[in-house]
Structures are given as structure tokens and as C-alpha cells.
Coordinates of C-alpha atoms and ligand atoms in Angstrom, one line a residue:
X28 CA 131.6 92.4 78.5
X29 CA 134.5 94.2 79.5
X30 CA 136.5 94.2 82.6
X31 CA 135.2 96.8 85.2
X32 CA 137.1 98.9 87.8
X33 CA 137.5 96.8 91.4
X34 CA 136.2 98.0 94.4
X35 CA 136.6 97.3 98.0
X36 CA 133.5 97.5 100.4
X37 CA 135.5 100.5 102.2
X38 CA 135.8 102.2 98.8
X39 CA 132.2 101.9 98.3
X40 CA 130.8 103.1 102.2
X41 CA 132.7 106.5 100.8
X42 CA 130.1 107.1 98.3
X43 CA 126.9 108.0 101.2
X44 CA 126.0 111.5 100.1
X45 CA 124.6 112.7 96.3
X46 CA 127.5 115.3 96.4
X47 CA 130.2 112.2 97.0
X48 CA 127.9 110.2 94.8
X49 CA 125.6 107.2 95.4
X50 CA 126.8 103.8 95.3
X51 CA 125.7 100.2 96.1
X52 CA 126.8 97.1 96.0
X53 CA 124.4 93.7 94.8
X54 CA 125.9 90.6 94.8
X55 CA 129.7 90.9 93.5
X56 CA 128.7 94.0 91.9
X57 CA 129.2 97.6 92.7
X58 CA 126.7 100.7 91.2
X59 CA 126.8 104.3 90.7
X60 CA 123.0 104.7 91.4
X61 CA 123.1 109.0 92.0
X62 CA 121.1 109.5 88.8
X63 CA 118.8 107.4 90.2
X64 CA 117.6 107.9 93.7
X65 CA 115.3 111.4 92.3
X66 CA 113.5 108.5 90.3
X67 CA 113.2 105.9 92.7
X68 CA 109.1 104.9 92.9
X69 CA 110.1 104.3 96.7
X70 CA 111.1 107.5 97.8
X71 CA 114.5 108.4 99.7
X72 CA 113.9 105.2 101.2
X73 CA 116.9 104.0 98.8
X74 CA 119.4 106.4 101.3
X75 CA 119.4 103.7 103.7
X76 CA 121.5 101.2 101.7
X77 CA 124.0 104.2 100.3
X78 CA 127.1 102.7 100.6
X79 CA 126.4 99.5 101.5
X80 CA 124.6 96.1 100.5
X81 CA 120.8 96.4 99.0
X82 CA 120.4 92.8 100.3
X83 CA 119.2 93.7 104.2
X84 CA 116.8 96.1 102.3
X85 CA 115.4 94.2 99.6
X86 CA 114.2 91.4 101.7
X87 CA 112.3 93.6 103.3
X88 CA 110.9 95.2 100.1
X89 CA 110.4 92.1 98.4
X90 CA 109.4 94.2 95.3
X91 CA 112.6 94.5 93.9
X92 CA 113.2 90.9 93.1
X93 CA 111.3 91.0 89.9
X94 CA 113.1 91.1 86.7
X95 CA 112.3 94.7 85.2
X96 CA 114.4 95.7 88.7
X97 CA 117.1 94.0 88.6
X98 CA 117.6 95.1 84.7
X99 CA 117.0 98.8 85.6
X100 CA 120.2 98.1 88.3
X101 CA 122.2 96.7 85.9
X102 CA 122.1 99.9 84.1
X103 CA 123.7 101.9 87.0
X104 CA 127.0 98.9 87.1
X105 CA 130.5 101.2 87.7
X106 CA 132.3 97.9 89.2
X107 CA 133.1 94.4 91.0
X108 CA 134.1 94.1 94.7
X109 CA 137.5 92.7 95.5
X110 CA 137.8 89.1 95.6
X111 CA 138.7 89.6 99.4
X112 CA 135.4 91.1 99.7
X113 CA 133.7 89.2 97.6
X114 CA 134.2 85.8 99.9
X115 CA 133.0 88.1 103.2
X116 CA 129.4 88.4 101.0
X117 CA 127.2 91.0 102.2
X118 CA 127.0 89.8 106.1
X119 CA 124.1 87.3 107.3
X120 CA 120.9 88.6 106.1
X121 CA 117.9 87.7 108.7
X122 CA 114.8 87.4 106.9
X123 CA 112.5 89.8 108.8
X124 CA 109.5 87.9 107.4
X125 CA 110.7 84.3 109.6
X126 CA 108.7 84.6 112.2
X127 CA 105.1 85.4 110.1
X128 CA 102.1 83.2 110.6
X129 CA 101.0 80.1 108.7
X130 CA 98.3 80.7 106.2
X131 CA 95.9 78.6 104.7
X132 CA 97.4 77.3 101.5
X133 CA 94.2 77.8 99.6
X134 CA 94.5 81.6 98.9
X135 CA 96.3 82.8 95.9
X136 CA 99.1 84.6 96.8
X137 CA 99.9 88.1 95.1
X138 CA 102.8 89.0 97.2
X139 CA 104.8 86.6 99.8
X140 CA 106.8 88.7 101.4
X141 CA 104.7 90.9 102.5
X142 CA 102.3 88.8 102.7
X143 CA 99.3 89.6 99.9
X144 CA 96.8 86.7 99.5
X145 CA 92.8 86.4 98.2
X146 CA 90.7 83.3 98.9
X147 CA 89.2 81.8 96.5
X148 CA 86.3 83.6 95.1
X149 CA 83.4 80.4 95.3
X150 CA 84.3 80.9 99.1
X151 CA 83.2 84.7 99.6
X152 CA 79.8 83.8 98.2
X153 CA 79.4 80.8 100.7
X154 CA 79.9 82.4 103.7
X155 CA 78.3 85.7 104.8
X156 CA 80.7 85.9 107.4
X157 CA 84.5 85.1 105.8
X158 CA 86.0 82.4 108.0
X159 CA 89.3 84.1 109.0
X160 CA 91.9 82.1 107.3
X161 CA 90.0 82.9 104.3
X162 CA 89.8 86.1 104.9
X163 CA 92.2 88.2 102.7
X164 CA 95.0 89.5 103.9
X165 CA 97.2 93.3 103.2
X166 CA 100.1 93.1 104.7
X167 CA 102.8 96.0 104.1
X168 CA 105.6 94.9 106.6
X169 CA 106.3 91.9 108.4
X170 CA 103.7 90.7 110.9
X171 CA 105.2 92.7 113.9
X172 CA 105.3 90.0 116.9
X173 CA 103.5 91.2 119.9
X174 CA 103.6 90.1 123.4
X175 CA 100.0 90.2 125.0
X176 CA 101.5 90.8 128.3
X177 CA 103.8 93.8 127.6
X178 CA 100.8 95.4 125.0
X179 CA 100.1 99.2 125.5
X180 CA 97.7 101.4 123.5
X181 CA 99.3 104.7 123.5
X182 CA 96.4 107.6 123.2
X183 CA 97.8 111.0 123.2
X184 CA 96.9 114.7 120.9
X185 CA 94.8 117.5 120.7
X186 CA 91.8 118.2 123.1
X187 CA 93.6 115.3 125.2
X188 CA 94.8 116.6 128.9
X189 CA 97.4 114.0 128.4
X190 CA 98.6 111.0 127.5
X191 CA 97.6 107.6 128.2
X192 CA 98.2 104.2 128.4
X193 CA 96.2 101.2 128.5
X194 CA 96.9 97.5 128.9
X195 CA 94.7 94.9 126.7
X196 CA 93.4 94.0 130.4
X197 CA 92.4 97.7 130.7
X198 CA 90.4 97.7 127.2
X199 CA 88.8 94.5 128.4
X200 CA 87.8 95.1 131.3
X201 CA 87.0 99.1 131.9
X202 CA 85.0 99.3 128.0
X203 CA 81.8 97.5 127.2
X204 CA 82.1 95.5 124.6
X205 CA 80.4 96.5 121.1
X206 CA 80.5 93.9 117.7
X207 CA 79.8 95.3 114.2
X208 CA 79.9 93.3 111.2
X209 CA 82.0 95.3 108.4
X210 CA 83.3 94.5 105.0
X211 CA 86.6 95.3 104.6
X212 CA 87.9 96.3 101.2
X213 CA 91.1 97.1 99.7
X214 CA 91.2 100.3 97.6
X215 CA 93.1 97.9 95.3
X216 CA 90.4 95.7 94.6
X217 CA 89.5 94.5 90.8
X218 CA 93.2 96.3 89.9
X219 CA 93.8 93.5 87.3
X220 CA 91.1 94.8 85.7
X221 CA 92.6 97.9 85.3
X222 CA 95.6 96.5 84.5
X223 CA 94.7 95.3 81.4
X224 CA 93.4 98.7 79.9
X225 CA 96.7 99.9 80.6
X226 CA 99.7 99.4 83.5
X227 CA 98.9 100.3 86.7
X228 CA 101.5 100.3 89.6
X229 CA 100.3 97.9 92.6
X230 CA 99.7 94.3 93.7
X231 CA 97.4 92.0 91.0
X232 CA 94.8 91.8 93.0
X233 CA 91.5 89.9 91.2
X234 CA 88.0 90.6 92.2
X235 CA 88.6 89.0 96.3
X236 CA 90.7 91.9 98.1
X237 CA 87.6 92.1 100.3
X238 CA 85.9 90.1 102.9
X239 CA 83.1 90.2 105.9
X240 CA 83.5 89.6 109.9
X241 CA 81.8 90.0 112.7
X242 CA 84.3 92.2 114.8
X243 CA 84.0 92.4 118.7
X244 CA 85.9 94.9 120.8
X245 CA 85.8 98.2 122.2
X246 CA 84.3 101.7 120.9
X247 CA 87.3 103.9 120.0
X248 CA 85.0 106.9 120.9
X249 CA 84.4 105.6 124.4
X250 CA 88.2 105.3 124.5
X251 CA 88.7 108.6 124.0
X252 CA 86.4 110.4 125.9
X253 CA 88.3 107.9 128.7
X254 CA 91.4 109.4 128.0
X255 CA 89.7 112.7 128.6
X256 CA 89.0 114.2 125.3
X257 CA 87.3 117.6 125.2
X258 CA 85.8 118.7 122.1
X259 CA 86.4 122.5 120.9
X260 CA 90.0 122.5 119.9
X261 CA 91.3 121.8 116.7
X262 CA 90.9 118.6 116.7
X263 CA 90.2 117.4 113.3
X264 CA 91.5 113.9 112.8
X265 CA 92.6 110.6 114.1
X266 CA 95.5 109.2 113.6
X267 CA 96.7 105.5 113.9
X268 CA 100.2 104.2 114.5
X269 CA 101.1 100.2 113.8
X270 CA 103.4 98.2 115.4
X271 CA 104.9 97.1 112.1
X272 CA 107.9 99.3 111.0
X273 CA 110.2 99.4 108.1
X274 CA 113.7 99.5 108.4
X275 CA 113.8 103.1 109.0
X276 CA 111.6 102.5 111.8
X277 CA 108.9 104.1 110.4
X278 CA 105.6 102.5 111.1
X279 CA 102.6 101.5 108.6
X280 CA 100.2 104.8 109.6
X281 CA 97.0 106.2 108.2
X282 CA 94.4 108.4 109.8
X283 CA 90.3 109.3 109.8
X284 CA 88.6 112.0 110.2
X285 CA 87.5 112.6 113.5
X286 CA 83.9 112.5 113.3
X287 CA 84.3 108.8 112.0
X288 CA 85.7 108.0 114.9
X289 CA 83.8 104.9 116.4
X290 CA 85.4 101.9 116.1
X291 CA 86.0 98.6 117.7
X292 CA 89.1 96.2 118.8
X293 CA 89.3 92.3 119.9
X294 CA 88.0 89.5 118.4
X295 CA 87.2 88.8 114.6
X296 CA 84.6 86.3 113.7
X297 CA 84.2 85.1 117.4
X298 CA 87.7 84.7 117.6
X299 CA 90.9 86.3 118.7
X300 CA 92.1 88.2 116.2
X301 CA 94.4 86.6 114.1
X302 CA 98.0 87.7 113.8
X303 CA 97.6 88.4 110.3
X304 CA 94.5 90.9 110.9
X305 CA 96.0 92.8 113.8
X306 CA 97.0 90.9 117.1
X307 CA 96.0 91.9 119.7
X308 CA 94.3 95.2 118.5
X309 CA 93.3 97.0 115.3
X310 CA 91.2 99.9 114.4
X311 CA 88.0 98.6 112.3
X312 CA 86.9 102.0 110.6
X313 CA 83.6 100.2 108.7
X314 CA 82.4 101.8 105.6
X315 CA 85.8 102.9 105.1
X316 CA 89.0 101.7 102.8
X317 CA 90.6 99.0 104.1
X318 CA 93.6 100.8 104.2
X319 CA 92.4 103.1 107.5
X320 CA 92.0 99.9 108.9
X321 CA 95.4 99.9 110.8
X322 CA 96.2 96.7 112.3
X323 CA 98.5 96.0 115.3
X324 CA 97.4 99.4 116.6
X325 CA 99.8 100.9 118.9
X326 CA 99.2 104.7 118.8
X327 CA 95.9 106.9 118.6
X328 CA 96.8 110.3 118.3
X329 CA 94.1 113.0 117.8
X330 CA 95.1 115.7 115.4
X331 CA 94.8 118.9 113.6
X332 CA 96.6 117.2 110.8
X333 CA 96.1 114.2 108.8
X334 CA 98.7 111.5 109.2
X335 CA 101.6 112.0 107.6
X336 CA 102.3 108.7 106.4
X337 CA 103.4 108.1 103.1
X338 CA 100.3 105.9 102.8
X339 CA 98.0 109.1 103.9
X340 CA 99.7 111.0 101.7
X341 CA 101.5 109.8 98.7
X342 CA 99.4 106.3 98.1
X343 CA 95.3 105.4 98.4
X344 CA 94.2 108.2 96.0
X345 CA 92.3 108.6 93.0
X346 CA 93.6 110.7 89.9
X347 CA 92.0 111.1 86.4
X348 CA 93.1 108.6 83.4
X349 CA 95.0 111.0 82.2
X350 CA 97.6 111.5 85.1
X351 CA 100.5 109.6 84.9
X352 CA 103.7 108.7 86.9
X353 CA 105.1 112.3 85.1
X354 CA 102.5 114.7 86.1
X355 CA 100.7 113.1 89.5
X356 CA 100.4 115.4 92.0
X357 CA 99.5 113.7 95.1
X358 CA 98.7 116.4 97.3
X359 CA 95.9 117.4 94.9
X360 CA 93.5 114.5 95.6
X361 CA 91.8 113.6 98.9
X362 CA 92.9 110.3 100.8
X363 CA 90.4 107.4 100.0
X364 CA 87.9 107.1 103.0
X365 CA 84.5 105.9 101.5
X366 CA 84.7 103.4 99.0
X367 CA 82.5 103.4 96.0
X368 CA 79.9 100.8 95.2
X369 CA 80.7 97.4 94.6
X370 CA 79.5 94.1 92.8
X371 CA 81.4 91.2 91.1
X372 CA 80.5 87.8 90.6
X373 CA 82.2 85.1 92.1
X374 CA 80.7 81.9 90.5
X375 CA 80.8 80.7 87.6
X376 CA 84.6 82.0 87.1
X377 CA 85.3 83.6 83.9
X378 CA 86.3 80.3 81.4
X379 CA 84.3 78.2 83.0
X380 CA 82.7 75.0 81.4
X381 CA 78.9 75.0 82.0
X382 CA 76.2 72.2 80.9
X383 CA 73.5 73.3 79.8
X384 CA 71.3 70.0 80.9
X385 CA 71.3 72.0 84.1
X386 CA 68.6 74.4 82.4
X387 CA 69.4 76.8 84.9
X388 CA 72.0 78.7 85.1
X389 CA 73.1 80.0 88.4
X390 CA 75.4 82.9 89.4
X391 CA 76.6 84.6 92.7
X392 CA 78.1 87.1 94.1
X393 CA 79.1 89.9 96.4
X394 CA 78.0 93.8 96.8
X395 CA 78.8 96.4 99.0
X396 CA 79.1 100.4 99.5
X397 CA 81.3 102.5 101.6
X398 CA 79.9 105.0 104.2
X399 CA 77.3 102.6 105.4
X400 CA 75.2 103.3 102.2
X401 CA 72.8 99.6 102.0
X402 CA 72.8 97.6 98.3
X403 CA 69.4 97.8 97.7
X404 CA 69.6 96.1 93.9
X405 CA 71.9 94.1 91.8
X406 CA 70.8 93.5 88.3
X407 CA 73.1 90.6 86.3
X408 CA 72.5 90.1 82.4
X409 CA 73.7 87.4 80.7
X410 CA 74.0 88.4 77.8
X411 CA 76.4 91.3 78.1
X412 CA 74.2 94.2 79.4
X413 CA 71.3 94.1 76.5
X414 CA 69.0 92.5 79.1
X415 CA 69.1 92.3 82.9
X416 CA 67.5 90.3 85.8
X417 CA 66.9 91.5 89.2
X418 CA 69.3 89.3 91.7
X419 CA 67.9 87.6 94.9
X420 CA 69.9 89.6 98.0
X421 CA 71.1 87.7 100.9
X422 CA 71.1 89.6 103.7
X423 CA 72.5 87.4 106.4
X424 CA 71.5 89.9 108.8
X425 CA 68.5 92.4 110.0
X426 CA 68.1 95.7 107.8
X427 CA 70.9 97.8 109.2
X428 CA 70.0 101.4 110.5
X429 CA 69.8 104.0 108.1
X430 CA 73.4 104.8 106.9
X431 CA 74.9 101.8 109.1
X432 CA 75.2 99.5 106.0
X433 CA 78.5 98.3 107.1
X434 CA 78.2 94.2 105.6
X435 CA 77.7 93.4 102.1
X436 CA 75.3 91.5 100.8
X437 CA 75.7 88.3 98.9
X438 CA 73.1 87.7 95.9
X439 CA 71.8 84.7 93.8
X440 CA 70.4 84.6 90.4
X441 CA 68.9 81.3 88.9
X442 CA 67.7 81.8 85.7
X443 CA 67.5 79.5 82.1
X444 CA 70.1 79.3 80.0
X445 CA 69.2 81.6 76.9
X446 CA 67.5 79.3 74.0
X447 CA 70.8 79.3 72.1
X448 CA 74.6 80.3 72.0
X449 CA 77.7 78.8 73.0
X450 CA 78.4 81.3 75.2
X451 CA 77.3 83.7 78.1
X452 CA 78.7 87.2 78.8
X453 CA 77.9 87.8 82.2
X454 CA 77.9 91.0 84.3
X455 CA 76.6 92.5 87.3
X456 CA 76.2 95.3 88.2
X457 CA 75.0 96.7 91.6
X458 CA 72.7 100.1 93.1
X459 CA 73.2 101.7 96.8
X460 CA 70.3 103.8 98.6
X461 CA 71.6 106.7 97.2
X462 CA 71.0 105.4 93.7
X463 CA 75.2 105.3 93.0
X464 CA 75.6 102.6 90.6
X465 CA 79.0 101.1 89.0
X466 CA 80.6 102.8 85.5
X467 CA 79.9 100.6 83.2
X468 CA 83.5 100.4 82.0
X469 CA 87.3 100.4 83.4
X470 CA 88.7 103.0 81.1
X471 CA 87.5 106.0 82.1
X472 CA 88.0 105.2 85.9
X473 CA 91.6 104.1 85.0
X474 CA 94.1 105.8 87.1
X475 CA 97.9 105.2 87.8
X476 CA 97.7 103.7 91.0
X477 CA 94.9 100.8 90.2
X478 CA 92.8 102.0 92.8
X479 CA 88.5 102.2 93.0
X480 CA 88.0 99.7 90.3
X481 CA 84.2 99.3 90.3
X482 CA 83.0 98.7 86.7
X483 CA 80.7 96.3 86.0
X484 CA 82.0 93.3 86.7
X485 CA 82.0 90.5 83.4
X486 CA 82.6 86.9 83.0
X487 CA 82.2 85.2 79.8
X488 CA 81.6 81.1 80.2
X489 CA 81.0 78.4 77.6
X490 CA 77.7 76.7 77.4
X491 CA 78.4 72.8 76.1
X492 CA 75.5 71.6 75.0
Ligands
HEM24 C1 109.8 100.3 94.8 C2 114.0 100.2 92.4 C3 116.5 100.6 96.5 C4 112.3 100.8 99.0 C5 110.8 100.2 93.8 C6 110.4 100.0 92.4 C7 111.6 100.0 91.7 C8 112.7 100.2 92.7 C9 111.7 99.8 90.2 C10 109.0 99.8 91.8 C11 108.7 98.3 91.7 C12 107.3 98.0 91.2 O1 106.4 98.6 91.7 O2 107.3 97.1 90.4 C13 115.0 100.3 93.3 C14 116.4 100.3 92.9 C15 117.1 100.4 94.1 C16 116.1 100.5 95.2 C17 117.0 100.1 91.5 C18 118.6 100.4 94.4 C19 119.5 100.8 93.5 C20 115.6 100.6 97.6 C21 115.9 100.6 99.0 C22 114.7 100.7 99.7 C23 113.7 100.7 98.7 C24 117.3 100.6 99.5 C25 114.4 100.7 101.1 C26 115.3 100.9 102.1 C27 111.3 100.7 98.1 C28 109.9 100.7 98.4 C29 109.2 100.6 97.2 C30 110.1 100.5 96.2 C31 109.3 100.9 99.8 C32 107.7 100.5 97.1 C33 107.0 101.7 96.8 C34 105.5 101.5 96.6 O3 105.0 100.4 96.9 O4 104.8 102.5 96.2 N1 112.1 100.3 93.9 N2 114.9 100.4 94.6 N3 114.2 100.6 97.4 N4 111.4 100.6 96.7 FE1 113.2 100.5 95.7
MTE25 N1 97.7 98.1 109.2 C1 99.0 97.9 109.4 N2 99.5 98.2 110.6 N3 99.9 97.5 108.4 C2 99.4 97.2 107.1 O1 100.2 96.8 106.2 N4 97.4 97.3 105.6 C3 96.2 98.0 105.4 C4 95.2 97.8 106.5 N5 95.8 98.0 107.8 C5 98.0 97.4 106.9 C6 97.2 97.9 108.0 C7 95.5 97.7 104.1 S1 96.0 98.5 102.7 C8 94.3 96.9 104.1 S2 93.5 96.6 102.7 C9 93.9 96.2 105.3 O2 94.7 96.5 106.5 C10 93.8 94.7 105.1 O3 93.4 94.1 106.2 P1 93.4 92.5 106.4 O4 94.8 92.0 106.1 O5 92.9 92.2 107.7 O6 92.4 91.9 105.3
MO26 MO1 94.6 98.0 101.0

């Protein structure tokens, strides 16, 4: 290793512009990153730290402290900082993650900071309705800390006469209150699945990146027409605003069209709506990716437009398996709204031990379609798709209206264990009302980003005798 050029921090804030050059500093070390920033996966996000420290940043994008990152910076070293400024360190860093919620320490955590966690899968299948510390949780940002009292909804945008205001007291007490039971599900759902065909970019989430509640709160249609929306301009979407924000300032955003607009705020499962899922208001979009779902709402704003957030625009799409990081062209695909259908089986887990002096052999589940299409079937083989066996479906609730399928449905199969074999290759695989059913494979539906995994879901046990 030999010596490299000293810097000083001052010598380093020159270098803010890719005409003056790019640098950094991590640690003690000093980089020339200006070949880099065209190829950041982040955007021109990585313009905020030129000329300075990465540390303020990177805690707040806690996906940089992996290893394959911290190699790929190394490449980029052009110096040390002076000893002098190597004792001042970077300045105190406050962790913009402190002042998130407990969690339950049950769920399996994908991500920390932000938070990414899925229950257990046993527990999805018990419960119609997920208890909310179960239920899982997306997080982009830091839970944004909101005071109750000093809340405002901000409503503003086309067909509106103008803007308006409103207090949680307002949405309490001037809206009837509506519930809705919805599934929520991440358009990253089953990614590990896809992972192992091939690398996909995106949190490792296994088969519970979904959940059910019973949501109470207000009709986002009735909140609009009292903010005085006319219909007849060119109104074509809604947009939502959070009240998390990155360090740019920019907030999480994503909008809907504006025909979907009915939704509800409040309370989740009886309850008031955990910090994690929203506090003290978030749009619940049902039948649509979770990702529209925006939590801590702080701005409607009807548009022409779709949101231009980078997660409207440039994240939550669906590209053939033969687009890759190279040739994606994300203005080419439509956002996500409607999920596809949906199955996997969340007991036994894939290894599992079973006896077979049990003689039956049960297995559960979940199942669910976007746009309010009902599961009306789920077959499950156990013996890797050469035979299959209708599932029992659990309901939990009245049929839903036509096209109002909003919950999923749990299902139960008992059956005996086949006569012989050591093992059992399970699957499932699940049917809406408009006769959609799952690909039977991951490959084909691979795509870049991990998103809409919905093959048949497999688990493959061992039988001890
Ligand atoms: C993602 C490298 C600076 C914001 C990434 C990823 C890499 C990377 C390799 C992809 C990680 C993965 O998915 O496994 C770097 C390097 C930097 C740098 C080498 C400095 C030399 C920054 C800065 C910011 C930032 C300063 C913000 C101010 C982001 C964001 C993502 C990201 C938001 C996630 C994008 C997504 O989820 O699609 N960065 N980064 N990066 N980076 Fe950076
Ligand atoms: N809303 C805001 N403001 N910030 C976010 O990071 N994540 C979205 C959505 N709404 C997110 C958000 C994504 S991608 C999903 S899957 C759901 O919230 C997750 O909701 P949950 O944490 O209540 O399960
Ligand atoms: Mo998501």
C-alpha cells in the first residue's frame, strides 16, 4: 500500500462541481468519486455529500453499509485527510432513526434502518386480521414524528377552488366514519424467490411483505368533494405527499389514479394507527400496491400529472426478464397499481420435520388479488404439481360485493400423508373471479427490480416415519 497524497477538509469542500471534480471523504479517507456519480443506483442523490463527509448521509441510507459498497468506494481512494483533520472526525452525526418506535422483536428484520421487518409466517395464517405489531412494516425514511395537535392535511390541485386545510379534529369530526378491511401488499413480496433465479436489486423479503386490517377513518372522496372538487378539468390523478423526507427534503410520494380515489384514515385494527403504519393519517388505497399506500399523509394534491416521485417513476415497475440495469427504461412501464394474484403457504415452513403418525398432513395459507378481484379457489398438491386438492377458504368475513374483494382469504388443507416417500413437495397455487391464476414458475416473471413475484409458491418438508 503506498503512501497517498494528504488532504485537508478545506482542500476537499473545493471539489463540489463534476467540472472541479467530485470528492468525498469516509473515515480518514479522501475519494475522487466523479466517474462515479453517472453510475450511482441512487440518483444525484450522491451531490449532497460533494465535498464533504458521506457519514451524515449514509446513516440515513443505511444501504451503503454493506460490504460490496464499501469495496466499490475504495476503488475511487485519491487520499488521507490531515492528521489535524483527522482528530476533528467528520462532526457529530445524529442518528435520524433515534427517535423510531419499538417493534415487536418477533419479526425478522430485512432492513433496520429503515425499518423493513416480516412476522413470522405461522402468524398470518392465525389471524384473519394481522395484529398490528405483527403486521409488516415498509419503511423508506425515518418514522417522521408527528404532533397530533399541530397535524394539518394539506388538499390542494386541479378542479379544487382552493386550498385547504384540515385539523385531525376536523376529519373526525365533520366526515362519517367508513372501515374497510384491506390487504396490504408489498410489490416486493416473494423477491427472494426471485433472487435465487438470478440478482435482483431490493430488500430480501420472504413470502410475509403482506398483511390484513380492518382500517377505520374517513372517505378520501368525501374529503374532496369537501374541499370543493369539481369534476371536468383535467384532473386525472391523486397525488400523496408524506411527512417523512430525506435529507434533501424531499418526501416519500406516490399517487393513484383519480377514479380510485376512495379511501380511508384513522384507526387500524380498532386501534390508533401505529406510528410505524402512518400516525396520525395514511391513505389506504385497497386492492392496490402497498406502495400507494402513503403513510403519514400530509398532502393530497389532485393532478393532471402522476406524482413525480422517484418511487412513481423510477421504482414499483415491472420489466421483462430480459431488461437489465443497462437497458431499463423506466418511463416505458406503468407504475404498479393492481397487484396480481397471490397464494403462498405459510405452514409447514420449507425444511420442516413432519411425523407422519399424524396421518394427516395439514397445510395453510394466505391468498389474495389486487383490484378487489375475490379468490375463489386455491388448489395445493403435495407432490409437486402432478396432483392437486381443492383447499378449504376461510373467509373471515361476508362475500364482499362484486369487485370489492379487498381482504384475503386464508385456506386449510388436511389431507393424508401420501402412502410412501420421505418427502413432500408442496405448492399452492391460487384462482381470482376472473380466472387469473399464478405462473407456475419465477423465471419468466423475473425482472430487475424483484417486484410481482407470484409463482406457485413450493415448500418441500421431510416426512420421518
Ligand atoms: C444506493 C453507492 C453516496 C443515496 C446505492 C447503492 C450503491 C451506492 C452501490 C446500491 C446498494 C444496493 O442496492 O445494494 C454509493 C457510493 C456513494 C454513495 C459509492 C459515495 C461515493 C450516496 C449519497 C446518498 C446516496 C451521498 C444520499 C444523499 C442512495 C440511495 C440509494 C443508494 C437513496 C438507494 C436507491 C434505491 O433504493 O433504489 N448507493 N452511494 N448515496 N444510494 Fe448511494
Ligand atoms: N408511505 C410513506 N410516507 N413512506 C414510506 O416509506 N412505504 C410504502 C407505503 N407507504 C412508505 C409509505 C410501501 S413500499 C409499502 S409496501 C407500505 O407503505 C407498507 O405499509 P406498512 O409499513 O404499514 O406495512
Ligand atoms: Mo412496498
Amino acid at each position: 500500500v503506498g503512501a497517498y497524497p494528504i488532504f485537508t477538509r478545506e482542500e476537499v469542500t473545493k471539489h463540489r462541481t463534476l467540472q472541479d471534480g467530485v470528492w468525498v471523504t469516509f473515515g480518514d479517507s479522501v475519494y475522487d468519486i466523479t466517474d462515479f456519480v453517472g453510475l450511482h443506483p441512487g440518483g444525484s442523490k450522491i451531490m449532497l455529500a460533494a465535498g464533504g463527509a458521506l457519514e451524515p448521509f449514509w446513516v440515513m441510507y443505511a444501504v451503503h453499509n454493506q460490504q460490496h459498497v464499501l469495496e466499490l468506494l475504495g476503488e475511487y481512494k485519491v487520499g488521507e485527510l490531515s492528521s489535524e483533520d483527522k482528530k476533528k472526525g467528520s462532526g457529530a452525526i445524529s442518528d435520524p432513526y433515534a427517535s423510531d418506535p419499538p417493534r415487536h422483536p418477533a419479526l425478522k428484520i430485512n432492513s433496520l434502518k429503515p425499518f423493513n421487518a416480516e412476522p413470522p409466517s405461522e402468524i398470518l395464517s392465525e389471524n384473519f386480521l394481522t395484529p398490528n405489531a405483527f403486521f409488516f412494516k415498509r419503511n423508506h425514511l425515518p418514522v417522521p414524528e408527528v404532533d397530533p395537535e399541530r397535524y394539518r392535511l394539506e388538499i390542494s390541485g386541479e378542479g379544487l377552488p382552493k386550498a385547504v386545510s384540515l385539523t385531525l379534529e376536523d376529519l373526525k369530526t365533520k366526515f362519517p366514519k367508513h372501515t374497510v378491511t384491506a390487504t396490504l401488499q408489498c410489490a416486493g413480496n416473494r423477491r427472494s424467490e426471485m433472487n435465487k433465479i438470478k440478482q435482483v436489486k431490493g430488500l430480501d423479503w420472504g413470502i410475509a411483505a403482506i398483511s390484513n386490517a380492518q382500517w377505520g377513518g374517513v372517505r378520501l372522496r368525501e374529503v374532496l368533494e369537501h374541499a370543493g372538487y369539481r369534476h371536468g378539468g383535467a384532473a386525472q390523478h391523486v397525488q400523496f405527499e408524506g411527512l417523512d423526507k430525506d435529507v434533501s427534503g424531499t418526501p416519500y410520494g406516490a399517487s393513484i389514479p383519480l377514479r380510485k380515489a376512495l379511501s380511508d384514515d384513522g384507526d387500524m385494527n380498532g386501534e390508533e394507527l401505529p406510528r410505524d403504519h402512518g400516525f396520525p393519517l395514511r391513505a389506504v388505497v385497497p386492492g392496490t400496491v402497498g406502495a400507494r399506500n402513503v403513510k403519514w399523509l400530509g398532502k393530497i394534491i389532485v393532478s393532471a400529472e402522476e406524482s413525480k416521485s422517484h418511487w412513481q417513476q423510477n421504482d414499483y415497475k415491472g420489466f421483462s426478464p430480459s431488461v437489465d440495469w443497462d437497458t431499463v427504461d423506466f418511463k416505458s412501464a406503468p407504475a404498479i397499481q393492481e397487484l396480481p394474484i397471490q397464494s403462498a403457504i405459510t405452514e409447514p415452513r420449507d425444511g420442516a420435520l413432519l411425523e407422519r403418525s399424524g396421518e394427516q398432513v395439514t397445510v395453510r395459507g394466505y391468498a389474495w388479488s389486487g383490484g378487489g378481484r375475490e379468490v375463489v379457489r386455491v388448489d395445493v398438491s403435495l407432490d409437486g404439481g402432478k396432483t392437486w386438492q381443492v383447499a378449504t377458504l376461510r373467509s373471515g368475513e361476508d362475500a364482499p360485493p362484486l369487485g370489492q374483494a379487498w381482504a384475503w382469504k386464508l385456506w386449510e388443507l388436511s389431507a393424508p400423508f401420501p402412502p410412501e416417500g420421505e418427502q413432500l413437495d408442496i405448492v399452492c397455487k391460487a384462482v381470482d373471479n376472473s380466472y387469473n391464476m399464478q405462473p407456475d414458475s419465477v423465471a419468466p416473471i423475473w425482472n430487475l427490480r424483484g417486484v410481482l413475484s407470484n409463482a406457485w409458491h413450493r415448500v418441500r418438508v421431510s416426512v420421518k416415519i
